[in-house]
Each structure stands twice: as C-alpha cells, then as structure tokens.
XYZ file of C-alpha atoms in Angstrom:
535
model
C -16.595 -29.771 -45.514
C -15.568 -28.420 -42.529
C -12.977 -25.616 -42.565
C -10.387 -27.108 -39.772
C -8.689 -24.007 -39.026
C -11.932 -21.634 -38.906
C -13.740 -24.200 -36.611
C -10.209 -24.123 -34.174
C -10.278 -20.651 -34.161
C -14.274 -20.055 -33.470
C -14.258 -22.707 -30.503
C -11.072 -21.183 -28.911
C -12.471 -17.720 -29.392
C -15.851 -18.683 -27.898
C -15.395 -20.798 -25.144
C -12.220 -18.172 -24.020
C -14.527 -15.186 -24.116
C -15.555 -15.545 -20.726
C -13.856 -16.808 -17.123
C -17.446 -17.563 -16.635
C -18.581 -21.126 -17.758
C -22.028 -20.574 -18.199
C -21.454 -17.917 -20.276
C -18.910 -18.975 -22.230
C -20.622 -22.287 -22.847
C -23.982 -19.820 -24.288
C -21.093 -17.707 -26.622
C -20.391 -21.942 -27.598
C -23.598 -23.211 -28.197
C -25.210 -21.282 -30.957
C -21.707 -22.440 -33.002
C -21.642 -25.626 -32.591
C -25.261 -26.156 -33.691
C -24.167 -25.675 -36.774
C -21.957 -28.730 -36.819
C -23.885 -31.151 -34.003
C -27.042 -32.089 -33.386
C -27.519 -31.083 -30.088
C -29.590 -29.946 -27.059
C -27.119 -29.537 -24.466
C -23.390 -28.693 -23.878
C -21.627 -29.165 -20.292
C -18.485 -28.793 -18.588
C -17.823 -30.940 -15.893
C -15.326 -30.840 -13.840
C -13.431 -31.256 -9.963
C -12.783 -28.542 -7.783
C -8.787 -27.993 -6.512
C -10.055 -28.949 -2.860
C -10.926 -32.767 -4.969
C -14.209 -33.135 -3.029
C -16.667 -31.008 -5.062
C -17.817 -31.177 -8.453
C -19.283 -28.469 -10.645
C -21.063 -28.256 -13.917
C -21.805 -25.609 -15.970
C -24.014 -26.176 -19.184
C -25.730 -24.268 -21.465
C -29.017 -25.071 -23.849
C -31.722 -27.365 -22.905
C -33.402 -28.308 -19.457
C -31.279 -28.475 -16.729
C -33.335 -30.015 -14.383
C -33.607 -32.830 -17.128
C -29.839 -34.050 -16.824
C -28.160 -32.213 -14.620
C -29.148 -33.363 -10.495
C -27.834 -30.408 -8.280
C -24.449 -30.243 -8.731
C -22.988 -33.479 -9.289
C -20.895 -34.266 -12.035
C -22.692 -35.738 -15.254
C -19.982 -37.697 -16.311
C -17.019 -37.062 -14.630
C -15.303 -40.379 -14.297
C -12.844 -40.854 -11.195
C -9.288 -42.247 -11.496
C -10.618 -45.753 -9.971
C -13.595 -45.778 -12.570
C -11.235 -44.851 -15.582
C -9.734 -48.112 -16.886
C -13.276 -49.915 -16.477
C -14.808 -47.660 -18.834
C -12.319 -47.303 -21.011
C -12.098 -51.283 -21.678
C -15.784 -51.461 -21.572
C -16.279 -48.882 -24.081
C -13.266 -50.348 -26.174
C -14.726 -53.448 -26.495
C -17.862 -51.813 -28.041
C -16.503 -49.628 -30.388
C -16.898 -46.283 -28.865
C -13.955 -44.797 -28.153
C -12.288 -42.261 -30.649
C -8.780 -40.716 -29.480
C -9.964 -38.788 -26.103
C -14.142 -38.757 -27.311
C -16.366 -41.516 -25.516
C -19.151 -41.675 -28.107
C -22.569 -43.281 -26.628
C -25.274 -43.684 -28.696
C -27.410 -45.905 -26.702
C -30.893 -45.021 -25.532
C -32.804 -46.231 -22.617
C -35.520 -47.678 -24.487
C -32.622 -49.947 -26.309
C -31.990 -53.311 -25.610
C -28.057 -53.166 -24.468
C -25.666 -55.792 -23.084
C -25.001 -56.069 -19.645
C -21.245 -54.617 -19.941
C -22.675 -51.402 -21.043
C -25.696 -51.328 -19.116
C -23.138 -51.106 -16.422
C -21.648 -47.934 -17.808
C -25.141 -46.500 -18.069
C -25.659 -47.915 -14.061
C -23.122 -45.055 -13.333
C -24.584 -42.208 -15.223
C -27.617 -42.979 -13.433
C -26.073 -41.501 -10.557
C -26.958 -37.882 -11.832
C -30.036 -38.377 -13.425
C -32.922 -37.967 -12.628
C -35.407 -41.138 -12.215
C -38.011 -41.806 -14.916
C -35.867 -40.091 -17.843
C -34.238 -41.861 -21.013
C -30.344 -41.927 -21.129
C -29.075 -39.390 -23.503
C -26.553 -40.206 -26.072
C -23.291 -38.540 -25.212
C -20.033 -37.292 -26.985
C -17.128 -36.668 -23.766
C -14.344 -35.012 -24.421
C -11.831 -35.910 -21.998
C -10.133 -32.385 -20.973
C -6.427 -33.404 -20.223
C -3.558 -30.598 -18.657
C 0.033 -32.229 -18.281
C -1.358 -35.859 -18.292
C -3.742 -35.048 -15.672
C -7.788 -35.170 -16.513
C -9.693 -32.379 -15.233
C -12.759 -32.550 -16.577
C -14.295 -33.226 -19.505
C -16.612 -31.379 -22.582
C -19.757 -32.896 -23.455
C -22.339 -32.554 -25.947
C -26.241 -34.589 -25.401
C -28.333 -34.965 -27.683
C -31.868 -37.453 -27.119
C -32.113 -38.941 -30.101
C -30.970 -42.285 -30.572
C -27.639 -42.609 -32.593
C -26.804 -38.801 -32.527
C -23.419 -39.126 -32.862
C -20.822 -40.142 -35.657
C -17.423 -40.813 -36.026
C -16.917 -37.705 -37.737
C -18.678 -35.751 -34.945
C -15.711 -37.360 -32.445
C -12.936 -36.469 -34.746
C -14.045 -32.830 -35.095
C -14.566 -32.422 -31.106
C -11.039 -33.708 -30.816
C -9.511 -30.608 -32.649
C -10.292 -28.411 -30.166
C -9.471 -30.236 -26.794
C -6.845 -27.901 -26.168
C -8.368 -24.912 -26.289
C -11.366 -26.481 -24.548
C -8.846 -27.703 -21.371
C -7.057 -24.497 -21.130
C -10.433 -22.493 -20.252
C -11.828 -24.589 -18.531
C -8.833 -24.725 -16.495
C -8.440 -20.898 -16.687
C -12.291 -20.655 -15.413
C -11.151 -22.862 -12.342
C -8.224 -21.181 -11.304
C -10.802 -17.926 -11.607
C -12.991 -19.738 -9.429
C -10.624 -20.930 -6.699
C -8.962 -16.875 -6.908
C -12.743 -15.657 -6.490
C -12.992 -17.873 -3.752
C -9.918 -17.040 -1.912
C -10.867 -13.049 -2.373
C -14.371 -13.820 -0.954
C -12.612 -15.314 1.902
C -9.994 -12.554 2.414
C -12.644 -9.749 2.527
C -14.971 -11.449 5.251
C -11.545 -12.063 7.073
C -10.764 -8.162 6.370
C -13.397 -7.292 7.812
C -13.533 -8.819 11.203
C -10.174 -7.329 11.197
C -11.250 -3.996 11.033
C -14.361 -4.900 13.318
C -11.882 -6.194 15.961
C -9.768 -3.275 15.227
C -12.647 -0.916 15.895
C -14.087 -2.691 19.042
C -10.610 -2.779 20.711
C -9.011 0.778 20.281
C -10.562 2.396 16.965
C -13.907 4.114 17.566
C -13.210 5.260 21.546
C -10.023 7.717 22.456
C -9.470 7.580 26.052
C -9.032 11.657 27.143
C -11.722 12.944 24.357
C -13.684 14.418 26.594
C -10.981 16.053 28.784
C -6.799 16.314 28.156
C -7.327 15.026 24.578
C -10.654 17.628 23.743
C -8.744 20.018 21.713
C -6.948 17.668 19.575
C -10.296 15.567 18.788
C -11.969 18.653 17.665
C -9.077 19.043 15.430
C -9.419 15.207 14.334
C -13.671 16.098 13.418
C -12.212 19.093 11.116
C -9.738 17.719 9.486
C -11.076 13.552 9.122
C -13.417 14.474 6.261
C -11.028 15.394 4.220
C -7.911 14.515 2.043
C -5.109 16.862 3.320
C -2.044 15.436 5.283
C -1.759 15.537 8.723
C 0.654 15.649 10.619
C 1.118 14.510 14.198
C 3.645 15.661 16.712
C 4.314 14.899 20.523
C 6.509 12.621 22.688
C 6.904 8.786 22.149
C 3.869 6.896 23.323
C 1.385 9.964 24.097
C -0.880 7.902 21.326
C 0.022 9.146 18.019
C -0.867 6.231 16.417
C -4.245 5.778 18.542
C -5.277 9.754 16.918
C -4.339 8.447 13.767
C -6.814 5.334 13.518
C -9.189 7.601 14.663
C -8.559 9.736 11.611
C -8.562 7.099 9.594
C -12.156 5.627 10.729
C -13.723 9.111 10.908
C -12.866 9.908 7.638
C -14.652 8.735 4.176
C -11.875 6.273 3.295
C -12.781 4.246 6.608
C -14.027 0.938 4.564
C -10.392 0.948 2.759
C -6.965 0.333 4.011
C -5.199 1.951 7.005
C -1.304 1.172 6.328
C 0.749 1.627 8.851
C 4.926 2.722 7.918
C 7.305 2.474 11.421
C 9.849 4.650 9.189
C 12.343 4.306 12.133
C 12.188 0.564 12.204
C 12.869 -0.414 8.334
C 16.757 -0.285 7.473
C 17.937 2.523 5.074
C 18.427 0.303 2.589
C 14.549 -0.934 2.761
C 12.937 1.687 2.717
C 12.671 2.814 -0.852
C 11.452 -0.508 -1.379
C 8.876 -1.017 1.328
C 7.322 2.273 0.449
C 7.337 2.330 -3.110
C 7.772 -1.548 -3.795
C 10.177 -3.326 -6.088
C 10.633 -4.551 -9.496
C 11.876 -8.252 -10.202
C 15.709 -8.447 -10.281
C 15.678 -4.660 -9.007
C 18.233 -5.929 -6.375
C 19.691 -8.704 -4.910
C 16.877 -11.359 -3.859
C 14.223 -9.464 -6.044
C 12.940 -12.558 -7.459
C 9.566 -11.160 -7.787
C 7.948 -7.865 -7.608
C 6.346 -6.696 -5.471
C 4.046 -3.977 -4.103
C 5.216 -1.530 -1.568
C 3.037 0.170 1.122
C 1.665 2.756 -0.738
C 0.251 0.748 -3.324
C -1.472 -1.377 -0.711
C -2.695 1.393 0.919
C -4.142 2.808 -2.500
C -8.069 4.442 -1.568
C -7.371 4.531 2.248
C -4.753 6.279 4.166
C -1.283 5.651 5.050
C 0.533 6.353 8.759
C 4.044 7.044 8.298
C 5.063 7.117 11.996
C 8.259 8.419 12.859
C 8.530 10.289 9.282
C 12.011 11.838 10.702
C 13.481 9.082 9.810
C 13.230 8.219 6.485
C 16.105 8.976 3.974
C 16.549 12.628 1.640
C 15.845 10.204 -1.744
C 12.681 8.686 0.388
C 11.646 12.051 1.495
C 12.358 13.153 -2.399
C 9.471 10.269 -3.386
C 7.180 11.169 -0.881
C 7.052 14.746 -1.781
C 6.114 13.705 -5.454
C 3.472 11.278 -4.095
C 1.734 14.160 -2.383
C 2.132 16.535 -4.787
C 1.215 14.351 -8.153
C 0.203 11.439 -6.618
C 2.652 9.419 -8.624
C 5.945 7.350 -8.073
C 7.844 4.647 -9.584
C 8.762 0.800 -7.815
C 12.238 0.522 -7.376
C 13.845 -0.690 -10.226
C 11.013 0.299 -12.345
C 10.060 2.020 -15.243
C 6.592 2.418 -15.463
C 4.479 5.752 -13.257
C 2.414 4.328 -10.521
C -0.777 6.294 -9.635
C -2.010 5.919 -6.172
C -5.181 8.150 -4.242
C -3.649 7.792 -0.486
C -4.259 10.299 2.414
C -1.037 10.894 3.963
C -1.232 11.023 7.829
C 2.754 11.848 9.455
C 3.916 11.200 12.797
C 7.114 12.285 14.873
C 8.558 13.175 18.213
C 11.243 15.291 16.537
C 11.691 19.003 16.231
C 11.612 18.724 12.316
C 12.242 22.414 12.111
C 15.075 22.144 13.575
C 16.050 19.339 11.363
C 15.378 21.386 8.126
C 17.573 23.976 9.506
C 20.142 21.399 10.086
C 19.392 20.509 6.267
C 18.504 16.728 7.947
C 14.802 17.199 6.484
C 13.469 18.657 3.487
C 11.961 21.964 3.467
C 9.550 21.704 1.007
C 8.701 18.554 2.110
C 7.868 20.175 5.875
C 5.864 22.776 4.499
C 3.991 20.380 2.375
C 3.306 18.387 5.618
C 2.605 21.127 8.084
C -0.730 22.085 6.542
C -2.318 20.641 9.518
C -0.385 19.600 12.376
C -1.994 18.204 15.609
C -0.116 18.895 18.683
C -0.734 15.968 21.547
C 0.466 16.743 24.922
C 2.083 14.452 26.834
C 0.605 12.469 29.807
C 2.075 14.833 32.464
C -0.052 17.425 31.176
C -3.113 15.368 31.102
C -3.207 14.127 34.080
C -6.903 14.212 34.347
C -6.640 11.619 32.075
C -5.408 8.979 33.862
C -8.334 7.320 36.117
C -10.216 6.461 32.689
C -6.684 5.357 30.819
C -5.903 2.714 33.711
C -9.937 1.523 33.760
C -9.821 1.068 29.761
C -6.184 -0.510 30.538
C -7.192 -3.081 33.349
C -10.510 -3.778 31.840
C -8.603 -4.539 28.418
C -5.818 -6.621 29.811
C -7.384 -8.601 32.396
C -9.866 -9.957 29.041
C -6.305 -10.690 27.213
C -4.824 -12.611 30.337
C -8.027 -14.060 30.451
C -8.543 -13.287 34.537
C -11.495 -14.274 36.180
C -12.483 -10.670 37.567
C -11.013 -6.877 36.937
C -9.264 -6.202 40.287
C -9.494 -3.123 41.777
C -6.881 -0.470 43.059
C -5.113 -0.687 46.290
C -5.812 2.451 48.402
C -3.843 5.394 46.964
C -2.482 3.969 44.116
C -4.463 6.008 41.994
C -2.861 9.075 43.739
C 0.585 7.358 43.427
C 0.023 7.206 39.231
C -1.134 11.074 39.456
C 1.733 11.716 41.178
C 4.086 10.426 38.531
C 5.074 12.509 35.714
C 5.514 9.606 32.802
C 8.628 9.767 30.826
C 6.816 7.252 28.706
C 3.439 8.265 28.488
C 0.438 6.088 27.568
C 2.529 3.539 26.202
C 4.584 3.632 29.741
C 1.319 3.312 31.922
C 0.032 0.712 29.754
C 2.631 -1.103 30.649
C 2.926 -0.336 34.081
C -0.513 -1.577 34.342
C 0.300 -5.055 32.542
C 2.960 -5.384 34.909
C 0.652 -4.993 38.587
C -1.715 -7.219 36.558
C 0.835 -10.083 36.706
C 2.121 -9.306 39.499
C -1.007 -8.749 42.027
C -1.589 -12.815 42.371
C -5.518 -11.971 42.105
C -5.835 -9.014 45.412
C -6.098 -5.047 44.597
C -3.512 -3.267 42.104
C -0.275 -1.665 43.135
C 2.508 0.259 41.691
C 5.869 0.015 44.203
C 8.302 0.664 41.567
C 7.147 3.980 41.250
C 7.704 4.713 44.665
C 10.524 7.442 44.976
C 11.079 8.344 41.175
C 9.008 11.288 40.305
C 11.942 13.571 40.452
C 14.356 11.479 38.723
C 11.839 10.731 35.912
C 11.426 14.522 34.945
C 12.424 14.798 31.864
C 15.052 17.340 30.690
C 13.028 19.087 28.150
C 10.350 20.194 30.857
C 12.911 22.509 32.510
C 12.628 26.485 32.010
C 16.000 28.095 30.463
C 16.553 31.380 30.286
C 17.938 33.545 27.249
C 20.103 31.608 25.334
C 20.829 28.882 27.581
C 18.662 26.300 25.509
C 20.341 22.852 25.266
C 21.014 21.655 21.890
C 18.115 18.662 20.948
C 21.325 15.635 21.261
C 22.116 17.054 24.858
C 18.082 16.710 25.451
C 18.242 13.469 24.247
C 21.219 11.942 25.896
C 20.287 13.298 29.399
C 16.516 11.991 28.975
C 18.367 7.910 28.256
C 20.595 8.627 31.118
C 17.723 9.250 33.751
C 15.360 6.543 32.586
C 18.629 4.183 32.695
C 19.078 5.076 35.922
C 15.518 4.874 37.284
C 15.664 1.347 35.411
C 18.474 0.852 37.537
C 20.720 0.287 33.866
C 18.635 -2.324 32.119
C 18.415 -1.992 28.600
C 15.852 -4.764 27.732
C 13.198 -6.585 29.014
C 10.136 -5.866 31.113
C 10.449 -2.916 33.310
C 13.930 -1.674 31.149
C 14.548 1.236 29.543
C 13.474 0.571 25.987
C 9.991 -0.555 27.230
C 9.760 2.644 29.223
C 10.837 4.952 26.265
C 9.034 2.845 24.097
C 11.510 2.061 21.573
C 13.210 -1.521 20.110
C 16.366 -2.508 22.335
C 18.309 -3.011 19.290
C 17.286 0.968 18.263
C 18.235 2.233 21.685
C 21.406 0.238 21.915
C 22.576 2.316 18.821
C 21.869 5.421 20.227
C 23.956 4.470 23.199
C 26.891 3.509 21.249
C 26.312 6.716 19.426
C 26.302 9.089 22.378
C 28.317 6.863 23.817
C 26.047 6.194 26.897
C 26.966 3.417 29.435
C 24.594 0.915 30.836
C 24.290 -1.840 33.452
C 26.388 -0.783 36.629
C 28.055 2.160 35.034
C 24.746 3.742 34.494
C 23.902 3.865 37.786
C 27.538 4.989 38.900
C 26.779 7.870 36.237
C 23.429 9.110 37.764
C 24.458 8.682 41.289
C 27.424 11.667 39.789
C 24.551 13.407 38.112
C 22.632 13.710 41.194
C-alpha cells in the first residue's frame, strides 16, 4: 500500500530539486522506479514564444524515443478534443492521465491507429510504439506540457498507476513552469549580455580608447590617468564645463581592472533634489508616493565597476553623507529600507566648481572633500591647449561626417584653422564640437568655414582668465554672472536652440534659465543692451 502523503512529498522535493529539468528528472527517476515499471520519464512542453518545443528526459535511450527536440506526446489545442474522444471510447483516460498500452505488433482499431500515427511524427521509423503513462500539466486552465512515463512492454500500466500519477500533477506542473520561466530568463540574460558587450565595444570604438590630445595638451593628464587607473582609490576630475571630464573618466574606467564591469554615469545637477537619494541609492516599495516597486539605485547597478558622478558639487547634504559612507565603508540603505547593502564601486567624481571654497562656505562637507581629493586631476581648458585643436577638428569632422551620412569628409577652408585657433573657446571642447557639426550642416558639400567666430575673440574671453591684484578677487557668483552675460551677448540674447547660450555653455536650457532667474540676468534684446553698456 502506497503512503500517498510520503509519495507526494518525495516527488515534490525531487522534481523541485533543480531548475535544470534533466537533472530534476534524474533525481525523480530513481524514486519512481519503486512505483512504476518504467524505462524513461520525460517532460514535454512548449516554449513561451509558442513555436519551439523542448523535451527533458531521464533514463533509457534518448535516440530510441526522441527525434531531435520535437515533442513526444504534446498535443496542440486543435488535436486535443479529437484525442480525448478516441481515448474515452477506448477507455484509456483517467483524470488527467492518458494510458496507452498498445504495442506496435498488436492489432489495433483504426481509431487508435490514428492516435499512434500522431506519435509516429516523433518516434523513429522501425521502433515499436511504447506503452505510455502521460499526465497533462495544467496551470490556470491552460495545458502547458506533459509528464510521461515510458515502457516498451505490452500492457505495462494499470489504472492504479494512473491514479498514483494523478496525485502529483500540481508539483510537477509548477516545477515545469518554473523551469520554463528560468530557461526564458537565461535566454534573455544571454541576449542582454550580448547587447552589453556590443554596446561596450561600440562605445570604445567611438570614444573610449582614444583621447584626443593625449600626446600634446593632455599629456600630463594621461600620465596621471595611467598611474591611478589600475587602483581603486577615488579620483576627482576638475575643470571647466565642456573640457572633457567625461572622456577622461571613461579612459580611467577602460584602463582599469574593472573595464569588463559596468560604468554608470550620474549627472548630479540634472536630478531633482527630491529624487537624488532614490536615484543614487534606490528605494523600496512604498518608500514614497509613486514607489510601486523596489528599484535599484545607480550604486547597485555599478557594483563591481565604476560610477562617474559628474557635477558632484550639486549633491544635497543628505546625499553627501550617504556618499561618504559608501566611500568609507562601502555600505548604504535604500530609501525606505532597513537592510544594509554592500557594494564594490570605484568612484570617479567631476566638477567645475571650487569645492574648497564651497567647504569654507558650508555648502560641501569637509570630510567628503578630503575623501574625494585623494587624487585630483586638473583638466586644462581648450584655450590653454590650442595645439590639440587640429586633432580635435579632424576627429569631429570624421565622426560627424559618418554619423550624418555624408559621402565624403569636407576640408577646411583657407585660414579656417587659424581662425579656430585664435578663438578662446569659452565652451571648451563641447563648443568646438557643436561649431564643427553646425559647419558640416551648412557647408553644402564645400569647404568648412566658421563665419560666426569672426569678431568674437575678445567677447568670448572669460572673466576667470583676468589677472587680479591684491585682494581684488571677485566672488564666484560675480564670475558666473559675468560669464553668462558675455556668452548671452555673443549669442545675441538667445538661450536655447542651435547656437544658443545653453549649447555654448554645455548646460540644459532649463538649468541656464533657472540660474539667470537666480542672478536676475536678462535675455533677448535686454541681454544685448546690457552687453553693449558693459562694452
């Protein structure tokens, strides 16, 4: 007498022992031998895309029963009704279990012969038709597959075998469904890994491996990069907006031992203060209104790799505290969470601000400043490394011509290079890139010229390059106000759009307008009038 509770428990444990169905069936096979006459057991199910069948099996000779990966006894919906009618007429169905005890050498009815011929699609010619005990696997009223027990002896299975197999239909169906989901998850993971590798290779091809100016104006910077990249210490990149800090951060990551892991970029100034903690450190479900599910933060996504915090001076005080903890202890909690998470992340931070002055003014934590300032790298502005302009021009012309689908790369007009090198580039490399792209659009297939640069050299010279005597050093806000006004005047009062002040300064138009409101800086015709009065 079979102990049904023990049978149910053992089958559940063994079929759920692995998400690899071949392994799970092997574990189940040895146990079922004590209850069924069997040679092989199998799971036959349809993949989620609906067009691919998979078969997992244990025991016996696979080649004797299975032909490639076609289903042995999976009956599609349009055949199911016909099969049930045939089996009911012959008395071979008990519950969700089909019993077929006919041998290929028996004389069978035409109706049952039709059933066997359906099976002939997947059984090699010349082999006898087996006796089969087949259990329909049903989840939410949908037949998702079949579990089968196979024996080549005549009349191998009884009604008692069918009732016993009926007891474990639910755990087998759940295990099969979990395995199918797992296979789909692994397939999607493989696709994602392939996409990530391709994207990483494309990023390296476009901008990662080559730093323009590495042998000239950025030689000293690249020497520091080579020294620090293989290590794990934080790096602080200092330089004006548009001077190439992100390019250098990318070079640090690609030169490090973490190059095969993610590099996650965070533009601290572009994230609203209310969302900054959630973006950096993630949040739990229900942490705030609209948090319908838990979410990983940027630090979790960068685990094992590098996180690039651009404009770190924009971090809130609360975010600064959490960042200091991550740097010191590599620990943090998600917003609304209690569990302490651990990450292995290399931090590369960047800013155009004077963090030391912000520390003195109480706007940036002193302990965080000392933690980040272990290895600072100062990037020179483009006006201090004009020897790199020819290489940068060639690089941008080549890349943008390819992106825009131009049939050939245009040449520079006579004296155009002299004009470019005479300009002071307040927007640095980013402004140069925009000027080149604009020239490619307007050249009409001819030589590249830059008429918008004529007569702007003096106007573009930033106030920060002036020399001051004694204590007559202007406040940082005054320098920012003067610089924004100069660029607005040069852009004829335009804030956004191609050639606007936001594009030249390399900031979001909304950010620029907010700063203009803060400093009460006029725009449009009033900006031109103010510029003429200053001039």
